[in-house]
């Protein structure tokens, strides 16, 4: 039996816990215009009344109903500055400041020490919309057809009236999956993506209306992603005294997000991979060792020097039916590989504290740039998102003995020497890769709070207490 209060899917924004499996996504970073908090509230009111903010209870039906009215599903987050602009009372603000410092400070002032964003990735180089306190509202739109996004943008812009500064509407962040096969989506470096996402106890568990769990699927406590529940350690940071029921209710079922625009230098990445290729390490093996998965998405295991030739698991769950307890020396998936760093699973050498992230990344492509619009959800930006980047991604990997000094090969900040990526081998000597370049450049990061549906309603009404 679950050790937490029941989760009500109708309270959760569907984007957070399930996402929308659409080909296209459009993000807006909007700034509430001076003296227009009332108009922003009215905009939110209309969005809620018209059902644009899809919740996690039978979300597919809600999305279909929207499409019939020339609307599309949306998600809504607020930055701390945005909640202030919406008139959130100071005692609510103080709770964010004391229990969610990263969110309250915003990503920009923390980027150099908590996100490894220095050099070309430094905040001074970020796009204007990501600069400190520039954005208030983070609005996401989802559709399979870009024309629907255009139409919905026009509708929403009209609906908002003078609520937001016009620059935000003029600069959407458009993401589009590469290729239309939803089962085999790749990002710009060519890796299969969208394989893994955590499943949440009480949201995705095998209750009526939900599919049975498949092989390889594990449930994580809701408190890793939603406020007001215990996490894997049983710790609930959002326990608030019961006499403050309204206050507690406001935070409950919300989630924090990090939106991170990352430019990918595919030419530098491919040149690097080719420079490391040898007869002992063919190109496909180098790529697999860097990520931790083969081209077809299967994890790389200790017995495989070349890509597996047999049939691959036919489902995402099948591709996730593994942990690193069977690979304690990293002879299959190296300790430094992206997926082993970002989710060490049951790695025998790492601390027990799990730091899971929900990922909703989508590639973007413009005439002179390509990259990933990363969107991550978690209950603690400090303990999860920032820890993964600052500690697990940009310091030496776990693993003993481990001569690796390179950062995460995909997302590490490889300014300067770049370090050595050690590939443990049973037959020795270990091959080592070096000459890493900055393959990914940060163009901006934005922290938002995605309130529950009832709390969006509170924000729309501007009434916080009985
Ligand atoms: C351009 C930047 C990035 C690229 C190209 C990239 C690529 C990938 C790919 C191809 C996978 C494997 C597919 C899957 O498991 O679904 C993956 C997994 C993952 N990535 Fe990234 N990623 C990027 C940035 C990040 C960042 C910034 C973070 C965290 C702060 C992150 C965290 C993760 C996590 C947690 C997983 C799942 C690992 C697992 O559970 O096995 N990634 N990434």
Coordinates of N, CA, C and O in Angstrom, one line a residue, residues 85-171:
X85 N 4.3 39.6 -9.2 CA 3.5 40.5 -10.1 C 2.0 40.1 -10.0 O 1.2 41.0 -10.2
X86 N 1.7 38.9 -9.8 CA 0.3 38.4 -9.6 C -0.3 38.8 -8.3 O -1.4 38.5 -8.0
X87 N 0.6 39.3 -7.4 CA 0.1 39.7 -6.1 C 0.1 38.7 -5.0 O -0.7 38.7 -4.0
X88 N 0.9 37.6 -5.2 CA 1.0 36.6 -4.2 C 1.4 37.2 -2.8 O 2.4 37.9 -2.7
X89 N 0.6 36.9 -1.8 CA 0.9 37.5 -0.5 C 2.4 37.2 0.0 O 2.9 36.1 -0.3
X90 N 2.9 38.1 0.8 CA 4.3 37.9 1.2 C 4.5 36.6 2.0 O 5.6 36.0 1.9
X91 N 3.6 36.2 2.8 CA 3.9 35.0 3.6 C 4.0 33.8 2.7 O 4.7 32.8 3.0
X92 N 3.3 33.8 1.6 CA 3.5 32.7 0.6 C 4.9 32.8 -0.1 O 5.6 31.9 -0.2
X93 N 5.2 34.1 -0.4 CA 6.6 34.3 -1.0 C 7.7 33.8 -0.1 O 8.6 33.2 -0.5
X94 N 7.5 34.1 1.2 CA 8.6 33.7 2.2 C 8.7 32.2 2.2 O 9.9 31.7 2.4
X95 N 7.6 31.5 2.0 CA 7.8 30.0 2.0 C 8.6 29.5 0.8 O 9.4 28.6 0.9
X96 N 8.3 30.2 -0.3 CA 9.2 29.8 -1.5 C 10.6 30.2 -1.2 O 11.5 29.4 -1.5
X97 N 10.8 31.4 -0.6 CA 12.2 31.8 -0.3 C 13.0 30.9 0.6 O 14.2 30.6 0.5
X98 N 12.2 30.3 1.6 CA 12.9 29.5 2.6 C 13.0 28.0 2.1 O 13.9 27.3 2.5
X99 N 12.0 27.5 1.4 CA 12.0 26.1 1.1 C 12.3 25.8 -0.4 O 12.5 24.7 -0.8
X100 N 12.4 26.8 -1.2 CA 12.7 26.6 -2.6 C 13.6 27.8 -3.1 O 13.2 28.5 -4.0
X101 N 14.7 27.9 -2.5 CA 15.6 29.1 -2.7 C 15.9 29.2 -4.2 O 16.0 30.3 -4.7
X102 N 16.2 28.1 -4.8 CA 16.7 28.2 -6.2 C 15.6 28.9 -7.1 O 15.8 29.8 -7.9
X103 N 14.3 28.4 -6.8 CA 13.2 29.0 -7.6 C 13.1 30.5 -7.3 O 12.9 31.3 -8.2
X104 N 13.1 30.8 -6.0 CA 12.9 32.2 -5.6 C 14.0 33.1 -6.1 O 13.8 34.2 -6.6
X105 N 15.3 32.6 -6.2 CA 16.4 33.4 -6.7 C 16.3 33.5 -8.2 O 16.8 34.4 -8.9
X106 N 15.8 32.4 -8.9 CA 15.8 32.3 -10.3 C 17.2 31.7 -10.8 O 18.2 31.7 -10.1
X107 N 17.2 31.2 -12.0 CA 18.4 30.5 -12.5 C 19.5 31.4 -12.8 O 20.7 31.1 -12.6
X108 N 19.3 32.7 -13.3 CA 20.4 33.5 -13.7 C 21.4 33.8 -12.7 O 22.6 33.5 -12.9
X109 N 21.1 34.2 -11.4 CA 22.1 34.5 -10.5 C 22.9 33.2 -10.0 O 23.9 33.3 -9.3
X110 N 22.3 32.0 -10.3 CA 22.9 30.8 -9.8 C 23.7 30.0 -10.9 O 24.3 29.0 -10.6
X111 N 23.6 30.5 -12.1 CA 24.0 29.8 -13.2 C 25.5 29.4 -13.2 O 25.9 28.3 -13.5
X112 N 26.4 30.4 -12.8 CA 27.8 30.1 -12.8 C 28.2 29.0 -11.8 O 29.1 28.2 -12.1
X113 N 27.6 29.0 -10.7 CA 28.1 28.0 -9.7 C 27.2 26.8 -9.5 O 27.6 25.8 -9.0
X114 N 25.9 26.9 -10.0 CA 25.1 25.7 -9.8 C 24.7 25.0 -11.2 O 24.2 23.9 -11.2
X115 N 25.0 25.7 -12.3 CA 24.7 25.1 -13.6 C 25.9 25.0 -14.5 O 25.7 24.6 -15.6
X116 N 27.0 25.4 -14.0 CA 28.3 25.3 -14.8 C 28.2 26.1 -16.0 O 28.8 25.8 -17.0
X117 N 27.4 27.2 -16.0 CA 27.2 28.1 -17.2 C 28.3 29.2 -17.1 O 28.0 30.2 -16.5
X118 N 29.4 29.0 -17.7 CA 30.5 30.0 -17.7 C 30.9 30.1 -19.2 O 30.5 29.3 -20.0
X119 N 31.8 31.0 -19.4 CA 32.4 31.2 -20.8 C 31.2 31.5 -21.8 O 30.4 32.4 -21.5
X120 N 31.2 30.9 -22.9 CA 30.1 31.2 -23.9 C 28.7 30.9 -23.4 O 27.7 31.3 -23.9
X121 N 28.6 30.0 -22.3 CA 27.3 29.7 -21.7 C 26.9 30.7 -20.6 O 25.9 30.5 -19.9
X122 N 27.8 31.7 -20.3 CA 27.5 32.5 -19.2 C 26.2 33.4 -19.4 O 25.8 33.6 -20.5
X123 N 25.7 33.8 -18.2 CA 24.4 34.5 -18.3 C 24.5 35.7 -19.2 O 23.5 36.1 -19.9
X124 N 25.6 36.4 -19.2 CA 25.7 37.6 -20.0 C 25.5 37.3 -21.5 O 25.1 38.2 -22.3
X125 N 25.7 36.0 -21.9 CA 25.4 35.6 -23.3 C 24.0 35.1 -23.5 O 23.7 34.8 -24.6
X126 N 23.3 34.9 -22.4 CA 21.9 34.3 -22.6 C 21.0 35.3 -23.3 O 21.2 36.5 -23.4
X127 N 20.0 34.7 -23.9 CA 19.0 35.5 -24.6 C 18.2 36.4 -23.6 O 18.1 36.0 -22.5
X128 N 17.7 37.6 -24.1 CA 17.1 38.5 -23.2 C 16.0 38.0 -22.4 O 15.9 38.3 -21.2
X129 N 15.2 37.1 -22.9 CA 14.0 36.6 -22.2 C 14.4 35.8 -21.0 O 13.6 35.6 -20.0
X130 N 15.7 35.3 -20.9 CA 16.1 34.5 -19.8 C 16.8 35.4 -18.7 O 17.2 34.8 -17.7
X131 N 17.0 36.6 -19.0 CA 17.7 37.5 -18.0 C 16.9 37.6 -16.7 O 15.7 37.4 -16.7
X132 N 17.6 37.9 -15.6 CA 16.9 37.8 -14.3 C 15.7 38.7 -14.3 O 15.7 39.8 -14.7
X133 N 14.6 38.1 -13.8 CA 13.3 38.7 -13.6 C 12.6 39.3 -14.8 O 11.7 40.0 -14.8
X134 N 13.1 38.9 -16.0 CA 12.5 39.3 -17.2 C 11.2 38.6 -17.5 O 10.2 39.2 -17.9
X135 N 11.1 37.3 -17.2 CA 9.9 36.6 -17.6 C 9.1 36.4 -16.3 O 9.6 36.2 -15.2
X136 N 7.7 36.4 -16.5 CA 6.8 36.2 -15.4 C 6.0 34.9 -15.6 O 5.8 34.2 -14.6
X137 N 5.6 34.7 -16.8 CA 4.7 33.5 -17.1 C 5.3 32.7 -18.2 O 5.8 33.2 -19.2
X138 N 5.3 31.4 -17.9 CA 5.9 30.5 -18.9 C 4.7 29.7 -19.4 O 4.0 28.9 -18.7
X139 N 4.4 29.9 -20.7 CA 3.2 29.3 -21.3 C 3.6 28.3 -22.4 O 4.4 28.7 -23.2
X140 N 3.1 27.1 -22.3 CA 3.5 26.1 -23.3 C 2.3 25.7 -24.1 O 1.2 25.5 -23.6
X141 N 2.4 25.5 -25.4 CA 1.3 25.1 -26.3 C 1.8 23.8 -27.1 O 3.0 23.7 -27.5
X142 N 0.8 22.9 -27.3 CA 1.2 21.6 -27.9 C 0.3 21.2 -29.0 O -1.0 21.2 -28.8
X143 N 0.8 20.9 -30.1 CA -0.1 20.4 -31.3 C 0.8 19.6 -32.2 O 2.0 19.8 -32.3
X144 N 0.1 18.8 -33.0 CA 0.8 18.0 -34.1 C 1.1 18.9 -35.3 O 1.8 18.4 -36.2
X145 N 0.4 20.0 -35.4 CA 0.4 20.8 -36.6 C 0.8 22.2 -36.3 O 0.1 22.9 -35.5
X146 N 1.9 22.8 -36.9 CA 2.3 24.1 -36.5 C 1.2 25.2 -36.8 O 1.2 26.2 -36.2
X147 N 0.4 24.9 -37.8 CA -0.7 25.8 -38.2 C -1.6 26.0 -37.0 O -2.2 27.1 -36.8
X148 N -1.9 24.9 -36.3 CA -2.7 25.0 -35.1 C -2.1 25.9 -34.0 O -2.7 26.7 -33.4
X149 N -0.8 25.7 -33.9 CA -0.1 26.6 -32.9 C -0.2 28.1 -33.3 O -0.4 28.9 -32.4
X150 N -0.1 28.3 -34.6 CA -0.2 29.7 -35.1 C -1.6 30.3 -34.7 O -1.8 31.4 -34.2
X151 N -2.6 29.4 -35.0 CA -4.0 29.8 -34.8 C -4.2 30.1 -33.3 O -4.9 31.1 -32.9
X152 N -3.7 29.2 -32.5 CA -4.0 29.3 -31.0 C -3.2 30.5 -30.5 O -3.7 31.2 -29.6
X153 N -2.0 30.8 -31.1 CA -1.3 32.0 -30.6 C -2.1 33.2 -30.8 O -2.2 34.1 -30.0
X154 N -2.7 33.3 -32.0 CA -3.6 34.5 -32.3 C -4.7 34.6 -31.3 O -5.0 35.6 -30.7
X155 N -5.4 33.4 -31.1 CA -6.5 33.4 -30.1 C -6.1 33.9 -28.7 O -6.7 34.7 -28.1
X156 N -4.9 33.3 -28.3 CA -4.5 33.6 -26.9 C -4.0 35.0 -26.8 O -4.3 35.7 -25.8
X157 N -3.4 35.5 -27.8 CA -2.9 36.9 -27.8 C -4.1 37.9 -27.7 O -4.0 38.8 -26.9
X158 N -5.1 37.6 -28.4 CA -6.3 38.4 -28.4 C -6.9 38.3 -27.0 O -7.3 39.3 -26.4
X159 N -7.0 37.1 -26.5 CA -7.6 36.8 -25.2 C -6.9 37.6 -24.1 O -7.5 38.1 -23.1
X160 N -5.5 37.7 -24.2 CA -4.7 38.3 -23.2 C -4.8 39.9 -23.2 O -4.5 40.5 -22.2
X161 N -5.3 40.4 -24.3 CA -5.4 41.9 -24.4 C -4.1 42.6 -24.0 O -3.0 42.1 -24.5
X162 N -4.1 43.5 -23.1 CA -2.9 44.3 -22.7 C -2.1 43.6 -21.6 O -1.1 44.2 -21.1
X163 N -2.4 42.3 -21.2 CA -1.9 41.8 -20.0 C -0.3 41.7 -20.1 O 0.3 41.9 -19.1
X164 N 0.2 41.3 -21.3 CA 1.6 41.0 -21.3 C 2.4 42.0 -22.3 O 1.8 42.4 -23.3
X165 N 3.6 42.2 -22.0 CA 4.5 43.0 -22.9 C 4.5 42.3 -24.3 O 4.7 41.1 -24.3
X166 N 4.4 43.1 -25.4 CA 4.4 42.4 -26.7 C 5.6 41.7 -27.1 O 5.5 40.7 -27.8
X167 N 6.8 42.0 -26.5 CA 8.0 41.3 -26.9 C 7.9 39.7 -26.7 O 8.4 39.0 -27.5
X168 N 7.2 39.3 -25.6 CA 7.1 37.9 -25.3 C 6.4 37.2 -26.4 O 6.8 36.1 -26.9
X169 N 5.3 37.8 -26.9 CA 4.5 37.1 -27.9 C 5.3 37.1 -29.2 O 5.1 36.2 -30.0
X170 N 6.1 38.1 -29.4 CA 6.9 38.2 -30.7 C 8.0 37.2 -30.8 O 8.6 37.0 -31.8
X171 N 8.4 36.6 -29.6 CA 9.6 35.7 -29.6 C 9.3 34.3 -29.1 O 9.7 34.0 -28.0

